[in-house]
PDB file of C-alpha atoms and ligand atoms in Angstrom:
ATOM      1  CA  UNK A 705       7.222 -38.954 -76.927  1.00  0.00           C
ATOM      2  CA  UNK A 706      10.689 -37.480 -77.265  1.00  0.00           C
ATOM      3  CA  UNK A 707       9.354 -34.541 -79.256  1.00  0.00           C
ATOM      4  CA  UNK A 708       6.751 -33.881 -76.572  1.00  0.00           C
ATOM      5  CA  UNK A 709       9.342 -33.814 -73.814  1.00  0.00           C
ATOM      6  CA  UNK A 710      11.551 -31.487 -75.816  1.00  0.00           C
ATOM      7  CA  UNK A 711       8.621 -29.135 -76.321  1.00  0.00           C
ATOM      8  CA  UNK A 712       7.972 -29.110 -72.603  1.00  0.00           C
ATOM      9  CA  UNK A 713      11.581 -28.203 -71.888  1.00  0.00           C
ATOM     10  CA  UNK A 714      11.331 -25.396 -74.401  1.00  0.00           C
ATOM     11  CA  UNK A 715       8.382 -24.171 -72.339  1.00  0.00           C
ATOM     12  CA  UNK A 716      10.749 -23.662 -69.402  1.00  0.00           C
ATOM     13  CA  UNK A 717       9.039 -26.170 -67.195  1.00  0.00           C
ATOM     14  CA  UNK A 718      11.144 -27.568 -64.417  1.00  0.00           C
ATOM     15  CA  UNK A 719      11.069 -31.208 -63.365  1.00  0.00           C
ATOM     16  CA  UNK A 720       8.713 -30.617 -60.450  1.00  0.00           C
ATOM     17  CA  UNK A 721       6.193 -29.026 -62.764  1.00  0.00           C
ATOM     18  CA  UNK A 722       6.669 -31.651 -65.435  1.00  0.00           C
ATOM     19  CA  UNK A 723       5.606 -34.358 -63.017  1.00  0.00           C
ATOM     20  CA  UNK A 724       2.133 -32.885 -62.974  1.00  0.00           C
ATOM     21  CA  UNK A 725       1.821 -32.048 -66.650  1.00  0.00           C
ATOM     22  CA  UNK A 726      -0.204 -35.048 -67.642  1.00  0.00           C
ATOM     23  CA  UNK A 727      -3.730 -35.505 -68.919  1.00  0.00           C
ATOM     24  CA  UNK A 728      -6.222 -36.243 -66.161  1.00  0.00           C
ATOM     25  CA  UNK A 729      -8.251 -38.312 -68.606  1.00  0.00           C
ATOM     26  CA  UNK A 730      -5.669 -40.632 -70.110  1.00  0.00           C
ATOM     27  CA  UNK A 731      -2.386 -39.790 -68.374  1.00  0.00           C
ATOM     28  CA  UNK A 732      -0.544 -38.735 -71.525  1.00  0.00           C
ATOM     29  CA  UNK A 733       2.079 -36.001 -71.361  1.00  0.00           C
ATOM     30  CA  UNK A 734       0.540 -32.717 -72.462  1.00  0.00           C
ATOM     31  CA  UNK A 735       1.817 -30.412 -75.145  1.00  0.00           C
ATOM     32  CA  UNK A 736       2.184 -26.766 -74.227  1.00  0.00           C
ATOM     33  CA  UNK A 737       0.812 -23.895 -76.244  1.00  0.00           C
ATOM     34  CA  UNK A 738       1.652 -20.435 -74.966  1.00  0.00           C
ATOM     35  CA  UNK A 739      -0.752 -17.680 -75.872  1.00  0.00           C
ATOM     36  CA  UNK A 740       1.198 -14.403 -76.224  1.00  0.00           C
ATOM     37  CA  UNK A 741      -1.947 -12.396 -75.498  1.00  0.00           C
ATOM     38  CA  UNK A 742      -2.498 -13.838 -72.048  1.00  0.00           C
ATOM     39  CA  UNK A 743      -0.548 -15.085 -69.046  1.00  0.00           C
ATOM     40  CA  UNK A 744      -2.235 -18.427 -69.387  1.00  0.00           C
ATOM     41  CA  UNK A 745      -0.350 -21.490 -70.517  1.00  0.00           C
ATOM     42  CA  UNK A 746      -2.545 -23.815 -72.507  1.00  0.00           C
ATOM     43  CA  UNK A 747      -1.721 -27.494 -72.381  1.00  0.00           C
ATOM     44  CA  UNK A 748      -3.144 -29.830 -74.949  1.00  0.00           C
ATOM     45  CA  UNK A 749      -3.366 -33.593 -74.721  1.00  0.00           C
ATOM     46  CA  UNK A 750      -2.118 -35.103 -77.994  1.00  0.00           C
ATOM     47  CA  UNK A 751      -4.123 -38.227 -77.333  1.00  0.00           C
ATOM     48  CA  UNK A 752      -7.682 -37.086 -76.554  1.00  0.00           C
ATOM     49  CA  UNK A 753      -7.458 -33.397 -77.476  1.00  0.00           C
ATOM     50  CA  UNK A 754      -8.451 -32.149 -74.035  1.00  0.00           C
ATOM     51  CA  UNK A 755      -7.203 -28.638 -73.223  1.00  0.00           C
ATOM     52  CA  UNK A 756      -6.054 -27.476 -69.805  1.00  0.00           C
ATOM     53  CA  UNK A 757      -5.322 -23.914 -68.834  1.00  0.00           C
ATOM     54  CA  UNK A 758      -2.721 -22.998 -66.251  1.00  0.00           C
ATOM     55  CA  UNK A 759      -1.793 -19.584 -64.885  1.00  0.00           C
ATOM     56  CA  UNK A 760       1.925 -18.999 -64.864  1.00  0.00           C
TER      57      UNK A 760
HETATM   58 ZN1  LIG B1859      -5.908 -37.100 -72.756  1.00  0.00          ZN
END
């Protein structure tokens, strides 16, 4: 869990955003994967593997 939170901070998410960065299926904190080719931030649930896309 600590490594996940650190990764989120590295993604420049503020606390207000972090509150909502959870999986809608299981409520786990999502990992962030930034695609350099797009403006979309991809968040991946480490628990169920669900992917969520978010425009920055
Ligand atoms: Zn999930």
